[in-house]
PDB file of C-alpha atoms in Angstrom:
ATOM      1  CA  MET T   1     -96.559 110.180  20.066  1.00  0.00           C
ATOM      2  CA  THR T   2     -93.342 108.830  18.601  1.00  0.00           C
ATOM      3  CA  THR T   3     -90.727 107.507  21.047  1.00  0.00           C
ATOM      4  CA  ALA T   4     -86.968 107.148  20.994  1.00  0.00           C
ATOM      5  CA  ALA T   5     -87.388 103.379  20.632  1.00  0.00           C
ATOM      6  CA  GLU T   6     -89.369 103.893  17.418  1.00  0.00           C
ATOM      7  CA  ILE T   7     -86.735 106.029  15.689  1.00  0.00           C
ATOM      8  CA  MET T   8     -83.524 104.473  17.049  1.00  0.00           C
ATOM      9  CA  HIS T   9     -81.231 102.114  15.222  1.00  0.00           C
ATOM     10  CA  PRO T  10     -81.655  98.914  17.265  1.00  0.00           C
ATOM     11  CA  GLY T  11     -78.907  96.514  18.191  1.00  0.00           C
ATOM     12  CA  ALA T  12     -76.181  98.969  19.132  1.00  0.00           C
ATOM     13  CA  GLN T  13     -73.167  97.320  20.730  1.00  0.00           C
ATOM     14  CA  TRP T  14     -71.013  98.423  23.635  1.00  0.00           C
ATOM     15  CA  ILE T  15     -67.261  98.442  23.476  1.00  0.00           C
ATOM     16  CA  PRO T  16     -65.478  98.089  26.807  1.00  0.00           C
ATOM     17  CA  ALA T  17     -63.512 101.117  28.003  1.00  0.00           C
ATOM     18  CA  THR T  18     -60.478  98.827  28.306  1.00  0.00           C
ATOM     19  CA  GLU T  19     -60.565  97.869  24.606  1.00  0.00           C
ATOM     20  CA  THR T  20     -58.009  99.448  22.275  1.00  0.00           C
ATOM     21  CA  LEU T  21     -58.865 101.856  19.484  1.00  0.00           C
ATOM     22  CA  ASP T  22     -57.655  99.509  16.750  1.00  0.00           C
ATOM     23  CA  ARG T  23     -60.201  96.951  17.986  1.00  0.00           C
ATOM     24  CA  ALA T  24     -62.868  99.675  18.098  1.00  0.00           C
ATOM     25  CA  ALA T  25     -62.094 100.584  14.473  1.00  0.00           C
ATOM     26  CA  GLN T  26     -62.351  96.922  13.462  1.00  0.00           C
ATOM     27  CA  LEU T  27     -65.717  96.583  15.197  1.00  0.00           C
ATOM     28  CA  MET T  28     -66.977  99.800  13.569  1.00  0.00           C
ATOM     29  CA  ALA T  29     -65.960  98.454  10.159  1.00  0.00           C
ATOM     30  CA  ARG T  30     -67.656  95.108  10.813  1.00  0.00           C
ATOM     31  CA  LEU T  31     -70.870  96.783  12.006  1.00  0.00           C
ATOM     32  CA  ASN T  32     -70.683  99.543   9.382  1.00  0.00           C
ATOM     33  CA  VAL T  33     -71.042 102.287  12.009  1.00  0.00           C
ATOM     34  CA  GLY T  34     -69.079 105.416  12.844  1.00  0.00           C
ATOM     35  CA  ALA T  35     -69.481 105.368  16.620  1.00  0.00           C
ATOM     36  CA  LEU T  36     -69.649 102.956  19.538  1.00  0.00           C
ATOM     37  CA  PRO T  37     -70.965 103.519  23.044  1.00  0.00           C
ATOM     38  CA  VAL T  38     -68.207 102.847  25.585  1.00  0.00           C
ATOM     39  CA  SER T  39     -69.033 100.877  28.740  1.00  0.00           C
ATOM     40  CA  ASP T  40     -67.311 100.464  32.060  1.00  0.00           C
ATOM     41  CA  ALA T  41     -66.867  97.093  33.769  1.00  0.00           C
ATOM     42  CA  ASN T  42     -70.507  97.219  34.954  1.00  0.00           C
ATOM     43  CA  GLU T  43     -71.854  97.874  31.430  1.00  0.00           C
ATOM     44  CA  ARG T  44     -72.661 101.474  32.301  1.00  0.00           C
ATOM     45  CA  LEU T  45     -72.247 104.138  29.674  1.00  0.00           C
ATOM     46  CA  CYS T  46     -69.042 106.107  30.141  1.00  0.00           C
ATOM     47  CA  GLY T  47     -68.859 107.754  26.712  1.00  0.00           C
ATOM     48  CA  ILE T  48     -68.873 107.287  22.975  1.00  0.00           C
ATOM     49  CA  VAL T  49     -65.914 106.768  20.677  1.00  0.00           C
ATOM     50  CA  THR T  50     -66.204 107.811  17.034  1.00  0.00           C
ATOM     51  CA  ASP T  51     -64.160 107.091  13.949  1.00  0.00           C
ATOM     52  CA  ARG T  52     -63.265 110.787  13.928  1.00  0.00           C
ATOM     53  CA  ASP T  53     -62.032 110.571  17.542  1.00  0.00           C
ATOM     54  CA  ILE T  54     -59.701 107.742  16.568  1.00  0.00           C
ATOM     55  CA  VAL T  55     -58.254 109.742  13.675  1.00  0.00           C
ATOM     56  CA  VAL T  56     -58.067 113.193  15.275  1.00  0.00           C
ATOM     57  CA  LYS T  57     -57.303 112.368  18.910  1.00  0.00           C
ATOM     58  CA  CYS T  58     -55.053 109.365  18.355  1.00  0.00           C
ATOM     59  CA  VAL T  59     -53.604 108.798  14.884  1.00  0.00           C
ATOM     60  CA  ALA T  60     -53.114 112.477  13.967  1.00  0.00           C
ATOM     61  CA  LYS T  61     -51.254 113.020  17.233  1.00  0.00           C
ATOM     62  CA  GLY T  62     -48.861 110.162  16.507  1.00  0.00           C
ATOM     63  CA  HIS T  63     -50.304 107.741  19.065  1.00  0.00           C
ATOM     64  CA  ASP T  64     -50.571 104.016  18.438  1.00  0.00           C
ATOM     65  CA  PRO T  65     -54.262 102.940  18.289  1.00  0.00           C
ATOM     66  CA  SER T  66     -53.246  99.494  19.527  1.00  0.00           C
ATOM     67  CA  LYS T  67     -52.049 101.074  22.770  1.00  0.00           C
ATOM     68  CA  VAL T  68     -54.741 103.719  23.400  1.00  0.00           C
ATOM     69  CA  THR T  69     -58.011 102.539  24.945  1.00  0.00           C
ATOM     70  CA  CYS T  70     -61.573 103.634  24.267  1.00  0.00           C
ATOM     71  CA  GLY T  71     -61.737 104.805  27.866  1.00  0.00           C
ATOM     72  CA  ASP T  72     -58.837 107.177  27.168  1.00  0.00           C
ATOM     73  CA  LEU T  73     -61.054 109.000  24.664  1.00  0.00           C
ATOM     74  CA  ALA T  74     -64.357 108.774  26.574  1.00  0.00           C
ATOM     75  CA  GLN T  75     -64.523 112.284  27.982  1.00  0.00           C
ATOM     76  CA  GLY T  76     -67.196 114.418  29.602  1.00  0.00           C
ATOM     77  CA  THR T  77     -70.591 113.442  30.912  1.00  0.00           C
ATOM     78  CA  PRO T  78     -72.147 110.681  28.816  1.00  0.00           C
ATOM     79  CA  ARG T  79     -75.533 111.614  27.379  1.00  0.00           C
ATOM     80  CA  TRP T  80     -78.319 109.087  26.765  1.00  0.00           C
ATOM     81  CA  ILE T  81     -82.087 108.924  26.482  1.00  0.00           C
ATOM     82  CA  ASP T  82     -84.700 106.522  27.804  1.00  0.00           C
ATOM     83  CA  ALA T  83     -86.377 104.340  25.172  1.00  0.00           C
ATOM     84  CA  ASN T  84     -89.773 105.804  26.115  1.00  0.00           C
ATOM     85  CA  ALA T  85     -88.700 109.430  25.681  1.00  0.00           C
ATOM     86  CA  THR T  86     -90.587 111.498  23.130  1.00  0.00           C
ATOM     87  CA  VAL T  87     -89.044 112.766  19.909  1.00  0.00           C
ATOM     88  CA  GLU T  88     -89.147 116.247  21.388  1.00  0.00           C
ATOM     89  CA  GLN T  89     -87.060 115.047  24.343  1.00  0.00           C
ATOM     90  CA  VAL T  90     -84.606 113.359  21.953  1.00  0.00           C
ATOM     91  CA  LEU T  91     -84.251 116.554  19.915  1.00  0.00           C
ATOM     92  CA  ASP T  92     -83.855 118.638  23.046  1.00  0.00           C
ATOM     93  CA  GLU T  93     -81.144 116.359  24.464  1.00  0.00           C
ATOM     94  CA  MET T  94     -79.210 116.242  21.200  1.00  0.00           C
ATOM     95  CA  SER T  95     -79.493 119.933  20.413  1.00  0.00           C
ATOM     96  CA  THR T  96     -78.892 121.215  23.949  1.00  0.00           C
ATOM     97  CA  ASN T  97     -75.705 119.151  24.196  1.00  0.00           C
ATOM     98  CA  GLN T  98     -74.833 119.572  20.499  1.00  0.00           C
ATOM     99  CA  ILE T  99     -74.379 115.859  19.948  1.00  0.00           C
ATOM    100  CA  ARG T 100     -75.001 113.849  16.804  1.00  0.00           C
ATOM    101  CA  ARG T 101     -75.491 110.396  18.320  1.00  0.00           C
ATOM    102  CA  LEU T 102     -77.520 109.456  21.352  1.00  0.00           C
ATOM    103  CA  PRO T 103     -77.539 106.016  23.028  1.00  0.00           C
ATOM    104  CA  VAL T 104     -80.983 104.696  23.945  1.00  0.00           C
ATOM    105  CA  ILE T 105     -81.286 102.926  27.295  1.00  0.00           C
ATOM    106  CA  GLN T 106     -84.124 100.736  28.561  1.00  0.00           C
ATOM    107  CA  LYS T 107     -84.049  99.191  32.044  1.00  0.00           C
ATOM    108  CA  LYS T 108     -80.356 100.130  32.369  1.00  0.00           C
ATOM    109  CA  LYS T 109     -79.467  98.269  29.153  1.00  0.00           C
ATOM    110  CA  LEU T 110     -78.325  99.656  25.819  1.00  0.00           C
ATOM    111  CA  VAL T 111     -81.045  98.936  23.253  1.00  0.00           C
ATOM    112  CA  GLY T 112     -80.079 101.236  20.389  1.00  0.00           C
ATOM    113  CA  ILE T 113     -78.628 104.510  19.242  1.00  0.00           C
ATOM    114  CA  ILE T 114     -80.148 107.509  17.502  1.00  0.00           C
ATOM    115  CA  SER T 115     -78.070 109.252  14.843  1.00  0.00           C
ATOM    116  CA  GLU T 116     -78.739 112.185  12.572  1.00  0.00           C
ATOM    117  CA  ALA T 117     -79.625 109.705   9.826  1.00  0.00           C
ATOM    118  CA  ASP T 118     -82.327 108.215  12.053  1.00  0.00           C
ATOM    119  CA  LEU T 119     -83.728 111.690  12.655  1.00  0.00           C
ATOM    120  CA  ALA T 120     -83.753 112.409   8.923  1.00  0.00           C
ATOM    121  CA  ARG T 121     -85.755 109.228   8.259  1.00  0.00           C
ATOM    122  CA  HIS T 122     -88.378 109.818  10.941  1.00  0.00           C
ATOM    123  CA  LEU T 123     -88.893 113.534  11.476  1.00  0.00           C
ATOM    124  CA  THR T 124     -90.827 116.187   9.641  1.00  0.00           C
ATOM    125  CA  ASP T 125     -88.962 118.749   7.574  1.00  0.00           C
ATOM    126  CA  ARG T 126     -89.755 121.363  10.224  1.00  0.00           C
ATOM    127  CA  GLN T 127     -88.351 119.220  13.062  1.00  0.00           C
ATOM    128  CA  ILE T 128     -85.179 118.547  11.064  1.00  0.00           C
ATOM    129  CA  HIS T 129     -84.802 122.252  10.270  1.00  0.00           C
ATOM    130  CA  ASP T 130     -85.153 123.192  13.947  1.00  0.00           C
ATOM    131  CA  PHE T 131     -82.662 120.508  14.997  1.00  0.00           C
ATOM    132  CA  VAL T 132     -80.059 121.545  12.422  1.00  0.00           C
ATOM    133  CA  GLU T 133     -80.473 125.194  13.345  1.00  0.00           C
ATOM    134  CA  ARG T 134     -79.886 124.463  17.046  1.00  0.00           C
ATOM    135  CA  VAL T 135     -76.977 122.019  16.647  1.00  0.00           C
ATOM    136  CA  TYR T 136     -75.038 123.742  13.877  1.00  0.00           C
ATOM    137  CA  ALA T 137     -75.774 127.402  14.620  1.00  0.00           C
TER     138      ALA T 137
END
């Protein structure tokens, strides 16, 4: 049985909710990622900020990314998965909530993130087909 920990991209980094979007973009560029989990002061997940969020929800609306915080964009109920969850549970969580990135938590700590690219590398063609059908239908 494959687990979330086995298919995740390890070493994901938090960005504090109080950090500005320009700093988030710089960190994304340095890490070569398109999304960062956002944490509150207690290092608890409060959302995810993506490069697309920065462009669409900030820059395109004429806001200054050096004045808008990651917490301003962290909306809704944050979704995550336990490191010991099965692939089926990962797929269910991502498809049910129609999300493309899923933080992986172990003992209340961020240990990685699962993206569509991670799924593509580790799943069977049938599992990928079912996932795509559910998320993009």
